[in-house]
């Protein structure tokens, strides 16, 4: 097993984790399989957390280098493909992959991906999931489906490591998806235009409508060039008609 | 692959585990993947252990039914094939399998197997390993090879469950792409709007620009519902601003 190059290693993003112990165990599990890009969003008990170090059991470098963010969107700015781990059906129109298939896809891609893991008690919120292009579901006992956070992390890390040195480069002329930052720029641009036209009325439907739009625009995996073209399209539509 | 009958389910044998918390987490991990035969050899802090229940997080039946033995040999009396999890080379002449290969072998067999897991700090002793026919080694980062007990358990349970019918198939609620007719409707709608704004000027670039737009809108494989939403978005943008 060769280590994946740091810049195409997927980021493991713990969203609002509750227990420092689980953060430490997640770090240990990642390093067990050669992964080092840990990101933490709004940890319940703040950061640093004194419980994380001891349960990392030697994976201190992962804990020390972990990046902390206030929101999930901020944690994903440089990522070009995002997977949300969840078991529940949410009525979201997104492809669903198991850890093996998702890992194969991540390894095949040459660009930065991220995997989102939700808080211990409740899992990811719909809002977090809507940032992702793909759902990652661990196939589990349907009558006992609550999996520990660090356990979910280790299963994904393990699958990512399998055959890491055996994969063959697949040549494709498909451009990498744009970063989440560029994607957010497009979503914001369109939303701002629509708001002026009263699209998000009545207000009690606004959140659902925003979510639908976000899903529609996240799905395509548009490249940076394509996003740039679409920003041009939007700017054009903001103009006055030509005579 | 059919569901394993209870009597050919492998036993997971925790040898001299130190922490009740890890016993509970191991139980939870087993039940997550439909496994119920937990055996405990000489737990350091005796049995029952008050820390096991809370960390089992609902897998109480596994904890309650767990069998406790004084020696590893006693725990294995009814087993016909034994795997010892260890990373270190011990100079023992035994075949070495990874979790996937071992799981395939266990599922193929119709008889009772057991997997031995060593204590947190030190792993299995040579004496325990000598009871096994096969070594089970998790392929791991050679520079950080210390894996948490419950993590080793969950990886083995996960591999055993793969292809077993007890786990839920991964289902996607992704809708079929819209028909080409609906897609054309969207492309035409946008092109018409852009034409009014002078987007396709100068005229000698118009064909290339149309092609770029078509590629961008064809890529997402949007569903009929999504196309309908986007038509609504375009119609909204054609409106006058709301005051």
Tab-separated table of C-alpha atoms in Angstrom:
chain	number	residue	atom	x	y	z
A	1	UNK	CA	0.000	0.000	0.000
A	2	UNK	CA	1.449	3.326	-0.993
A	3	UNK	CA	0.342	6.484	0.661
A	4	UNK	CA	-1.920	8.656	-1.397
A	5	UNK	CA	-0.290	11.948	-2.255
A	6	UNK	CA	-1.297	14.526	0.375
A	7	UNK	CA	-3.194	16.744	-2.009
A	8	UNK	CA	-5.486	14.067	-3.367
A	9	UNK	CA	-6.051	12.437	-0.014
A	10	UNK	CA	-9.658	12.872	0.918
A	11	UNK	CA	-10.446	15.189	3.813
A	12	UNK	CA	-12.372	13.561	6.670
A	13	UNK	CA	-14.728	16.214	7.988
A	14	UNK	CA	-16.283	15.677	11.419
A	15	UNK	CA	-19.376	17.852	11.566
A	16	UNK	CA	-20.282	19.123	15.052
A	17	UNK	CA	-18.699	16.155	16.878
A	18	UNK	CA	-19.763	15.891	20.515
A	19	UNK	CA	-17.013	13.886	22.201
A	20	UNK	CA	-13.310	14.661	22.152
A	21	UNK	CA	-12.713	10.960	22.632
A	22	UNK	CA	-14.339	10.216	19.289
A	23	UNK	CA	-12.285	12.898	17.560
A	24	UNK	CA	-9.130	11.260	18.934
A	25	UNK	CA	-10.266	7.804	17.878
A	26	UNK	CA	-11.120	9.085	14.426
A	27	UNK	CA	-7.619	10.572	14.109
A	28	UNK	CA	-6.048	7.279	15.169
A	29	UNK	CA	-8.196	5.339	12.694
A	30	UNK	CA	-7.229	7.690	9.872
A	31	UNK	CA	-3.506	7.396	10.557
A	32	UNK	CA	-3.841	3.609	10.836
A	33	UNK	CA	-4.654	3.726	7.151
A	34	UNK	CA	-2.293	6.510	6.121
A	35	UNK	CA	-4.806	9.373	6.025
A	36	UNK	CA	-3.940	12.734	7.589
A	37	UNK	CA	-6.392	15.458	6.475
A	38	UNK	CA	-8.761	15.816	9.443
A	39	UNK	CA	-11.169	18.758	9.576
A	40	UNK	CA	-13.556	19.575	12.390
A	41	UNK	CA	-16.660	21.736	12.108
A	42	UNK	CA	-17.988	23.482	15.235
A	43	UNK	CA	-16.960	20.859	17.808
A	44	UNK	CA	-19.489	20.920	20.668
A	45	UNK	CA	-16.901	21.284	23.433
A	46	UNK	CA	-14.592	23.698	21.610
A	47	UNK	CA	-11.065	23.104	20.404
A	48	UNK	CA	-8.531	21.935	21.415
A	49	UNK	CA	-10.303	19.233	23.411
A	50	UNK	CA	-8.271	17.568	26.191
A	51	UNK	CA	-9.983	14.192	25.567
A	52	UNK	CA	-8.838	13.985	21.959
A	53	UNK	CA	-5.116	13.485	22.565
A	54	UNK	CA	-5.244	10.420	24.830
A	55	UNK	CA	-7.686	8.544	22.593
A	56	UNK	CA	-5.612	9.387	19.521
A	57	UNK	CA	-3.073	7.005	21.098
A	58	UNK	CA	-0.083	8.369	19.228
A	59	UNK	CA	-1.787	9.971	16.251
A	60	UNK	CA	-1.040	13.360	17.770
A	61	UNK	CA	0.167	14.886	14.529
A	62	UNK	CA	-3.299	14.398	13.034
A	63	UNK	CA	-4.939	16.122	16.007
A	64	UNK	CA	-2.434	18.971	15.968
A	65	UNK	CA	-2.775	19.597	12.248
A	66	UNK	CA	-6.574	19.299	12.269
A	67	UNK	CA	-8.281	22.351	10.813
A	68	UNK	CA	-11.304	23.745	12.631
A	69	UNK	CA	-14.143	25.602	10.908
A	70	UNK	CA	-17.368	27.301	11.977
A	71	UNK	CA	-19.513	25.890	9.183
A	72	UNK	CA	-19.488	22.804	6.996
A	73	UNK	CA	-19.422	24.928	3.852
A	74	UNK	CA	-16.212	26.647	5.001
A	75	UNK	CA	-14.536	23.302	5.614
A	76	UNK	CA	-15.181	22.271	2.017
A	77	UNK	CA	-13.921	25.297	0.102
A	78	UNK	CA	-11.040	23.531	-1.668
A	79	UNK	CA	-12.862	20.219	-2.215
A	80	UNK	CA	-14.132	19.182	-5.608
A	81	UNK	CA	-16.330	16.277	-4.626
A	82	UNK	CA	-18.149	15.743	-1.359
A	83	UNK	CA	-19.614	12.555	0.121
A	84	UNK	CA	-22.104	12.660	3.000
A	85	UNK	CA	-22.266	9.600	5.235
A	86	UNK	CA	-25.843	8.869	6.264
A	87	UNK	CA	-28.150	5.892	6.552
A	88	UNK	CA	-31.480	7.636	6.448
A	89	UNK	CA	-33.339	8.267	3.272
A	90	UNK	CA	-33.867	11.972	2.891
A	91	UNK	CA	-35.666	12.208	-0.378
A	92	UNK	CA	-32.567	13.797	-1.843
A	93	UNK	CA	-31.865	13.080	-5.456
A	94	UNK	CA	-28.283	12.023	-5.058
A	95	UNK	CA	-26.473	8.856	-6.000
A	96	UNK	CA	-25.826	6.469	-3.097
A	97	UNK	CA	-22.573	4.490	-2.852
A	98	UNK	CA	-21.269	2.023	-0.281
A	99	UNK	CA	-17.791	2.601	1.226
A	100	UNK	CA	-16.119	0.318	-1.290
A	101	UNK	CA	-17.591	2.000	-4.379
A	102	UNK	CA	-17.086	5.485	-2.950
A	103	UNK	CA	-13.458	4.650	-2.125
A	104	UNK	CA	-12.843	3.354	-5.605
A	105	UNK	CA	-14.261	6.563	-7.031
A	106	UNK	CA	-12.188	8.743	-4.672
A	107	UNK	CA	-8.976	6.865	-5.492
A	108	UNK	CA	-9.677	7.022	-9.213
A	109	UNK	CA	-10.095	10.778	-9.081
A	110	UNK	CA	-6.963	12.869	-9.012
A	111	UNK	CA	-8.591	15.725	-7.133
A	112	UNK	CA	-9.487	16.612	-3.569
A	113	UNK	CA	-12.578	14.914	-2.147
A	114	UNK	CA	-14.159	15.166	1.288
A	115	UNK	CA	-16.220	12.772	3.386
A	116	UNK	CA	-18.649	14.285	5.901
A	117	UNK	CA	-19.416	12.498	9.175
A	118	UNK	CA	-22.286	13.745	11.353
A	119	UNK	CA	-22.553	14.229	15.113
A	120	UNK	CA	-22.780	11.137	17.333
A	121	UNK	CA	-26.378	11.494	18.406
A	122	UNK	CA	-28.163	12.640	15.309
A	123	UNK	CA	-25.975	12.241	12.245
A	124	UNK	CA	-25.740	14.796	9.464
A	125	UNK	CA	-28.455	17.407	9.015
A	126	UNK	CA	-30.211	17.750	5.680
A	127	UNK	CA	-28.389	21.051	5.234
A	128	UNK	CA	-24.985	19.371	5.468
A	129	UNK	CA	-26.065	16.596	3.142
A	130	UNK	CA	-27.195	19.117	0.555
A	131	UNK	CA	-23.554	20.246	0.189
A	132	UNK	CA	-22.588	16.806	-1.064
A	133	UNK	CA	-22.844	15.341	-4.504
A	134	UNK	CA	-23.037	11.745	-3.296
A	135	UNK	CA	-24.451	9.857	-0.321
A	136	UNK	CA	-22.138	7.317	1.294
A	137	UNK	CA	-24.083	4.612	3.128
A	138	UNK	CA	-22.478	1.840	5.130
A	139	UNK	CA	-24.553	-1.299	4.536
A	140	UNK	CA	-25.638	-2.197	8.017
A	141	UNK	CA	-28.013	-4.332	10.097
A	142	UNK	CA	-31.401	-2.720	9.386
A	143	UNK	CA	-32.570	-3.416	12.943
A	144	UNK	CA	-29.473	-1.888	14.594
A	145	UNK	CA	-28.178	0.813	12.351
A	146	UNK	CA	-26.585	3.241	14.796
A	147	UNK	CA	-22.849	3.083	14.167
A	148	UNK	CA	-20.257	4.796	16.357
A	149	UNK	CA	-18.612	7.843	14.760
A	150	UNK	CA	-15.046	6.526	14.994
A	151	UNK	CA	-16.226	3.161	13.656
A	152	UNK	CA	-17.708	4.804	10.573
A	153	UNK	CA	-14.429	6.655	10.111
A	154	UNK	CA	-12.304	3.510	10.360
A	155	UNK	CA	-14.438	1.638	7.823
A	156	UNK	CA	-14.066	4.442	5.288
A	157	UNK	CA	-10.324	4.789	5.973
A	158	UNK	CA	-9.874	1.026	5.606
A	159	UNK	CA	-11.716	0.885	2.291
A	160	UNK	CA	-9.744	3.863	0.994
A	161	UNK	CA	-6.496	2.100	1.784
A	162	UNK	CA	-7.394	-1.145	0.043
A	163	UNK	CA	-5.473	-1.632	-3.127
A	164	UNK	CA	-4.226	1.942	-2.946
A	165	UNK	CA	-1.056	0.945	-4.736
A	166	UNK	CA	-2.826	-1.260	-7.255
A	167	UNK	CA	-5.066	1.264	-8.886
A	168	UNK	CA	-4.366	2.144	-12.455
A	169	UNK	CA	-4.658	5.672	-13.670
A	170	UNK	CA	-7.763	6.073	-15.784
A	171	UNK	CA	-7.300	8.657	-18.455
A	172	UNK	CA	-10.266	10.859	-19.127
A	173	UNK	CA	-10.572	14.298	-20.643
A	174	UNK	CA	-13.247	15.178	-18.123
A	175	UNK	CA	-12.144	18.233	-16.176
A	176	UNK	CA	-12.112	18.022	-12.403
A	177	UNK	CA	-15.162	19.449	-10.688
A	178	UNK	CA	-14.772	23.038	-9.518
A	179	UNK	CA	-13.996	23.656	-5.865
A	180	UNK	CA	-16.881	24.033	-3.436
A	181	UNK	CA	-15.936	27.697	-3.196
A	182	UNK	CA	-16.601	28.224	-6.904
A	183	UNK	CA	-19.782	26.189	-6.680
A	184	UNK	CA	-20.963	28.305	-3.748
A	185	UNK	CA	-20.257	31.410	-5.794
A	186	UNK	CA	-22.598	30.181	-8.519
A	187	UNK	CA	-25.346	29.208	-6.069
A	188	UNK	CA	-25.128	32.571	-4.324
A	189	UNK	CA	-25.150	34.481	-7.616
A	190	UNK	CA	-28.314	32.741	-8.818
A	191	UNK	CA	-30.033	32.984	-5.426
A	192	UNK	CA	-29.380	36.704	-5.260
A	193	UNK	CA	-30.894	37.206	-8.696
A	194	UNK	CA	-33.921	35.086	-7.849
A	195	UNK	CA	-34.506	36.857	-4.565
A	196	UNK	CA	-34.956	40.180	-6.386
A	197	UNK	CA	-37.661	38.574	-8.476
A	198	UNK	CA	-39.568	37.216	-5.490
A	199	UNK	CA	-38.700	33.571	-6.197
A	200	UNK	CA	-38.358	32.680	-2.517
A	201	UNK	CA	-41.905	33.708	-1.642
A	202	UNK	CA	-43.754	32.744	0.468
A	203	UNK	CA	-40.953	32.831	3.073
A	204	UNK	CA	-41.945	29.546	4.752
A	205	UNK	CA	-41.037	27.682	1.569
A	206	UNK	CA	-37.714	29.490	1.108
A	207	UNK	CA	-35.527	26.924	2.886
A	208	UNK	CA	-36.930	24.001	0.931
A	209	UNK	CA	-36.627	25.908	-2.321
A	210	UNK	CA	-33.012	26.836	-1.554
A	211	UNK	CA	-32.276	23.186	-0.825
A	212	UNK	CA	-33.814	22.067	-4.102
A	213	UNK	CA	-31.786	24.613	-6.052
A	214	UNK	CA	-28.605	23.625	-4.246
A	215	UNK	CA	-29.173	19.971	-5.071
A	216	UNK	CA	-29.798	20.761	-8.715
A	217	UNK	CA	-26.594	22.812	-8.992
A	218	UNK	CA	-24.450	20.401	-6.961
A	219	UNK	CA	-25.402	17.371	-9.044
A	220	UNK	CA	-23.576	18.184	-12.301
A	221	UNK	CA	-19.988	18.260	-10.970
A	222	UNK	CA	-19.332	21.207	-13.247
A	223	UNK	CA	-15.716	22.162	-13.847
A	224	UNK	CA	-14.194	25.523	-13.073
A	225	UNK	CA	-14.533	26.530	-16.742
A	226	UNK	CA	-18.145	25.500	-16.821
A	227	UNK	CA	-18.908	27.396	-13.620
A	228	UNK	CA	-17.187	30.436	-15.095
A	229	UNK	CA	-19.340	30.181	-18.225
A	230	UNK	CA	-22.467	29.922	-16.093
A	231	UNK	CA	-21.482	32.959	-14.059
A	232	UNK	CA	-21.217	34.757	-17.415
A	233	UNK	CA	-24.671	33.494	-18.359
A	234	UNK	CA	-26.104	34.857	-15.109
A	235	UNK	CA	-24.362	38.212	-15.515
A	236	UNK	CA	-25.762	38.407	-19.038
A	237	UNK	CA	-29.288	37.748	-17.795
A	238	UNK	CA	-28.885	40.606	-15.336
A	239	UNK	CA	-28.341	43.023	-18.227
A	240	UNK	CA	-31.011	45.044	-19.955
A	241	UNK	CA	-32.312	43.608	-23.232
A	242	UNK	CA	-30.343	44.632	-26.336
A	243	UNK	CA	-32.297	46.595	-28.857
B	1	UNK	CA	-24.709	-15.206	-0.306
B	2	UNK	CA	-27.397	-16.097	2.213
B	3	UNK	CA	-27.701	-15.044	5.787
B	4	UNK	CA	-25.434	-16.964	8.074
B	5	UNK	CA	-27.336	-19.311	10.355
B	6	UNK	CA	-26.649	-18.505	14.038
B	7	UNK	CA	-24.645	-21.678	14.531
B	8	UNK	CA	-22.212	-20.999	11.732
B	9	UNK	CA	-21.806	-17.359	12.651
B	10	UNK	CA	-18.217	-16.886	13.720
B	11	UNK	CA	-17.561	-16.288	17.401
B	12	UNK	CA	-15.688	-13.072	18.210
B	13	UNK	CA	-13.403	-13.882	21.120
B	14	UNK	CA	-11.943	-10.973	23.116
B	15	UNK	CA	-8.890	-12.318	24.919
B	16	UNK	CA	-8.107	-10.617	28.256
B	17	UNK	CA	-9.700	-7.287	27.271
B	18	UNK	CA	-8.738	-4.435	29.590
B	19	UNK	CA	-11.503	-1.850	29.186
B	20	UNK	CA	-15.224	-2.435	29.606
B	21	UNK	CA	-15.784	0.398	27.188
B	22	UNK	CA	-14.030	-1.527	24.430
B	23	UNK	CA	-16.093	-4.638	25.153
B	24	UNK	CA	-19.255	-2.567	24.784
B	25	UNK	CA	-18.041	-0.971	21.564
B	26	UNK	CA	-17.102	-4.361	20.174
B	27	UNK	CA	-20.615	-5.640	20.948
B	28	UNK	CA	-22.158	-2.652	19.211
B	29	UNK	CA	-19.916	-3.120	16.175
B	30	UNK	CA	-20.832	-6.807	15.943
B	31	UNK	CA	-24.568	-6.154	16.078
B	32	UNK	CA	-24.175	-3.357	13.506
B	33	UNK	CA	-23.249	-6.132	11.104
B	34	UNK	CA	-25.639	-8.786	12.364
B	35	UNK	CA	-23.183	-10.786	14.472
B	36	UNK	CA	-24.153	-11.937	17.971
B	37	UNK	CA	-21.697	-14.558	19.285
B	38	UNK	CA	-19.415	-12.611	21.645
B	39	UNK	CA	-17.052	-14.493	23.964
B	40	UNK	CA	-14.774	-12.956	26.565
B	41	UNK	CA	-11.677	-14.588	28.037
B	42	UNK	CA	-10.483	-13.474	31.491
B	43	UNK	CA	-11.529	-9.815	31.315
B	44	UNK	CA	-9.107	-7.751	33.395
B	45	UNK	CA	-11.781	-5.984	35.447
B	46	UNK	CA	-14.070	-8.990	35.912
B	47	UNK	CA	-17.555	-9.512	34.555
B	48	UNK	CA	-20.087	-7.988	34.276
B	49	UNK	CA	-18.345	-4.672	33.709
B	50	UNK	CA	-20.429	-1.509	34.293
B	51	UNK	CA	-18.654	0.342	31.453
B	52	UNK	CA	-19.673	-2.190	28.826
B	53	UNK	CA	-23.407	-1.449	28.762
B	54	UNK	CA	-23.296	2.302	28.043
B	55	UNK	CA	-20.775	1.955	25.232
B	56	UNK	CA	-22.765	-0.898	23.700
B	57	UNK	CA	-25.323	1.844	22.952
B	58	UNK	CA	-28.271	-0.508	22.588
B	59	UNK	CA	-26.505	-3.756	21.788
B	60	UNK	CA	-27.346	-4.957	25.299
B	61	UNK	CA	-28.479	-8.372	24.168
B	62	UNK	CA	-24.959	-9.089	22.900
B	63	UNK	CA	-23.450	-8.068	26.231
B	64	UNK	CA	-26.005	-10.068	28.227
B	65	UNK	CA	-25.558	-13.219	26.155
B	66	UNK	CA	-21.757	-12.952	26.056
B	67	UNK	CA	-20.051	-16.077	27.368
B	68	UNK	CA	-17.102	-15.654	29.707
B	69	UNK	CA	-14.226	-18.153	29.969
B	70	UNK	CA	-11.087	-18.459	32.038
B	71	UNK	CA	-8.822	-19.514	29.179
B	72	UNK	CA	-8.728	-19.003	25.433
B	73	UNK	CA	-8.732	-22.756	24.845
B	74	UNK	CA	-12.007	-23.135	26.772
B	75	UNK	CA	-13.642	-20.421	24.696
B	76	UNK	CA	-12.892	-22.326	21.510
B	77	UNK	CA	-14.179	-25.811	22.393
B	78	UNK	CA	-16.983	-25.917	19.809
B	79	UNK	CA	-15.084	-24.079	17.070
B	80	UNK	CA	-13.683	-25.885	14.054
B	81	UNK	CA	-11.452	-23.165	12.670
B	82	UNK	CA	-9.739	-20.346	14.530
B	83	UNK	CA	-8.250	-17.096	13.238
B	84	UNK	CA	-5.865	-15.032	15.346
B	85	UNK	CA	-5.723	-11.291	14.641
B	86	UNK	CA	-2.185	-9.998	14.934
B	87	UNK	CA	0.152	-7.710	13.078
B	88	UNK	CA	3.418	-8.938	14.416
B	89	UNK	CA	5.340	-11.786	12.896
B	90	UNK	CA	5.791	-14.506	15.447
B	91	UNK	CA	7.788	-17.045	13.534
B	92	UNK	CA	4.750	-19.329	13.462
B	93	UNK	CA	4.192	-21.339	10.318
B	94	UNK	CA	0.603	-20.395	9.644
B	95	UNK	CA	-1.132	-18.972	6.625
B	96	UNK	CA	-1.826	-15.220	6.821
B	97	UNK	CA	-5.071	-13.771	5.418
B	98	UNK	CA	-6.435	-10.224	5.312
B	99	UNK	CA	-9.971	-9.550	6.663
B	100	UNK	CA	-11.546	-9.878	3.234
B	101	UNK	CA	-9.999	-13.252	2.401
B	102	UNK	CA	-10.595	-14.584	5.911
B	103	UNK	CA	-14.231	-13.473	5.752
B	104	UNK	CA	-14.741	-15.161	2.417
B	105	UNK	CA	-13.308	-18.378	3.841
B	106	UNK	CA	-15.474	-18.151	6.978
B	107	UNK	CA	-18.644	-17.543	4.970
B	108	UNK	CA	-17.826	-20.386	2.604
B	109	UNK	CA	-17.447	-22.818	5.467
B	110	UNK	CA	-20.594	-24.322	6.941
B	111	UNK	CA	-19.098	-24.771	10.366
B	112	UNK	CA	-18.321	-22.700	13.419
B	113	UNK	CA	-15.260	-20.459	13.212
B	114	UNK	CA	-13.782	-18.084	15.764
B	115	UNK	CA	-11.740	-14.905	15.512
B	116	UNK	CA	-9.405	-14.052	18.411
B	117	UNK	CA	-8.711	-10.435	19.366
B	118	UNK	CA	-5.928	-9.659	21.845
B	119	UNK	CA	-5.753	-7.224	24.782
B	120	UNK	CA	-5.550	-3.488	24.032
B	121	UNK	CA	-2.008	-2.913	25.140
B	122	UNK	CA	-0.124	-5.941	23.936
B	123	UNK	CA	-2.208	-7.920	21.474
B	124	UNK	CA	-2.426	-11.713	21.431
B	125	UNK	CA	0.269	-13.785	23.133
B	126	UNK	CA	2.114	-16.474	21.192
B	127	UNK	CA	0.229	-19.051	23.249
B	128	UNK	CA	-3.144	-17.766	22.055
B	129	UNK	CA	-1.956	-17.562	18.479
B	130	UNK	CA	-0.793	-21.152	18.622
B	131	UNK	CA	-4.437	-22.204	19.074
B	132	UNK	CA	-5.311	-20.790	15.681
B	133	UNK	CA	-4.956	-22.351	12.268
B	134	UNK	CA	-4.713	-19.025	10.456
B	135	UNK	CA	-3.346	-15.532	11.123
B	136	UNK	CA	-5.678	-12.651	10.275
B	137	UNK	CA	-3.756	-9.433	9.607
B	138	UNK	CA	-5.364	-6.098	8.871
B	139	UNK	CA	-3.251	-4.328	6.239
B	140	UNK	CA	-2.245	-1.172	8.002
B	141	UNK	CA	0.094	1.831	7.916
B	142	UNK	CA	3.474	0.224	8.708
B	143	UNK	CA	4.552	3.317	10.638
B	144	UNK	CA	1.399	3.483	12.798
B	145	UNK	CA	0.123	-0.036	13.253
B	146	UNK	CA	-1.567	0.097	16.631
B	147	UNK	CA	-5.271	-0.321	15.992
B	148	UNK	CA	-7.959	0.079	18.652
B	149	UNK	CA	-9.588	-3.200	19.736
B	150	UNK	CA	-13.146	-2.176	18.828
B	151	UNK	CA	-11.869	-0.847	15.493
B	152	UNK	CA	-10.318	-4.209	14.632
B	153	UNK	CA	-13.619	-5.854	15.570
B	154	UNK	CA	-15.695	-3.551	13.386
B	155	UNK	CA	-13.461	-4.114	10.358
B	156	UNK	CA	-13.805	-7.887	10.665
B	157	UNK	CA	-17.575	-7.669	11.268
B	158	UNK	CA	-17.952	-5.371	8.269
B	159	UNK	CA	-16.028	-7.704	5.966
B	160	UNK	CA	-18.022	-10.689	7.194
B	161	UNK	CA	-21.275	-8.916	6.425
B	162	UNK	CA	-20.353	-7.987	2.866
B	163	UNK	CA	-22.509	-9.907	0.481
B	164	UNK	CA	-24.507	-11.398	3.337
B	165	UNK	CA	-28.221	-10.817	2.979
B	166	UNK	CA	-28.604	-9.539	6.514
B	167	UNK	CA	-27.405	-6.137	5.452
B	168	UNK	CA	-29.506	-3.596	3.629
B	169	UNK	CA	-28.829	-3.185	-0.021
B	170	UNK	CA	-27.657	0.291	-0.895
B	171	UNK	CA	-30.555	1.961	-2.665
B	172	UNK	CA	-30.484	5.250	-4.421
B	173	UNK	CA	-33.575	7.399	-4.867
B	174	UNK	CA	-32.019	9.077	-7.858
B	175	UNK	CA	-34.657	9.874	-10.476
B	176	UNK	CA	-34.166	8.931	-14.109
B	177	UNK	CA	-32.849	11.682	-16.360
B	178	UNK	CA	-35.521	13.704	-18.150
B	179	UNK	CA	-36.285	12.956	-21.792
B	180	UNK	CA	-34.299	14.720	-24.489
B	181	UNK	CA	-37.471	16.620	-25.316
B	182	UNK	CA	-37.576	18.148	-21.835
B	183	UNK	CA	-33.853	18.844	-21.947
B	184	UNK	CA	-34.209	20.573	-25.320
B	185	UNK	CA	-37.024	22.663	-23.852
B	186	UNK	CA	-34.663	23.929	-21.161
B	187	UNK	CA	-31.822	24.652	-23.575
B	188	UNK	CA	-34.131	26.532	-25.931
B	189	UNK	CA	-35.680	28.521	-23.097
B	190	UNK	CA	-32.277	29.690	-21.841
B	191	UNK	CA	-30.932	30.374	-25.341
B	192	UNK	CA	-33.933	32.529	-26.167
B	193	UNK	CA	-33.438	34.564	-23.003
B	194	UNK	CA	-29.717	34.973	-23.664
B	195	UNK	CA	-30.252	35.988	-27.274
B	196	UNK	CA	-32.325	38.982	-26.143
B	197	UNK	CA	-29.413	40.096	-23.983
B	198	UNK	CA	-26.884	39.869	-26.806
B	199	UNK	CA	-25.078	36.813	-25.379
B	200	UNK	CA	-24.432	35.255	-28.792
B	201	UNK	CA	-22.538	38.234	-30.149
B	202	UNK	CA	-20.369	38.385	-32.175
B	203	UNK	CA	-22.272	36.023	-34.527
B	204	UNK	CA	-19.191	34.057	-35.629
B	205	UNK	CA	-18.788	32.737	-32.087
B	206	UNK	CA	-22.474	31.842	-31.685
B	207	UNK	CA	-22.180	28.193	-32.759
B	208	UNK	CA	-19.297	27.459	-30.400
B	209	UNK	CA	-21.061	29.231	-27.548
B	210	UNK	CA	-24.266	27.273	-28.165
B	211	UNK	CA	-22.270	24.052	-28.100
B	212	UNK	CA	-20.614	24.970	-24.799
B	213	UNK	CA	-23.985	25.767	-23.223
B	214	UNK	CA	-25.500	22.546	-24.518
B	215	UNK	CA	-22.616	20.516	-23.036
B	216	UNK	CA	-23.009	22.224	-19.687
B	217	UNK	CA	-26.756	21.545	-19.541
B	218	UNK	CA	-26.499	17.993	-20.840
B	219	UNK	CA	-23.873	16.927	-18.286
B	220	UNK	CA	-26.024	16.862	-15.116
B	221	UNK	CA	-28.576	14.225	-16.224
B	222	UNK	CA	-31.259	16.277	-14.480
B	223	UNK	CA	-34.596	14.587	-13.829
B	224	UNK	CA	-37.935	15.767	-15.161
B	225	UNK	CA	-38.690	17.418	-11.800
B	226	UNK	CA	-35.362	19.191	-11.783
B	227	UNK	CA	-35.843	20.425	-15.342
B	228	UNK	CA	-39.290	21.682	-14.361
B	229	UNK	CA	-37.790	23.586	-11.421
B	230	UNK	CA	-35.164	25.115	-13.685
B	231	UNK	CA	-37.797	26.206	-16.194
B	232	UNK	CA	-39.478	27.944	-13.260
B	233	UNK	CA	-36.183	29.602	-12.360
B	234	UNK	CA	-35.816	30.919	-15.916
B	235	UNK	CA	-39.390	32.183	-16.011
B	236	UNK	CA	-38.782	33.969	-12.715
B	237	UNK	CA	-35.664	35.654	-14.083
B	238	UNK	CA	-37.736	36.939	-17.020
B	239	UNK	CA	-39.970	38.834	-14.577
B	240	UNK	CA	-39.524	42.405	-13.483
B	241	UNK	CA	-37.839	42.898	-10.078
B	242	UNK	CA	-40.207	42.869	-7.105
B	243	UNK	CA	-40.333	46.137	-5.189
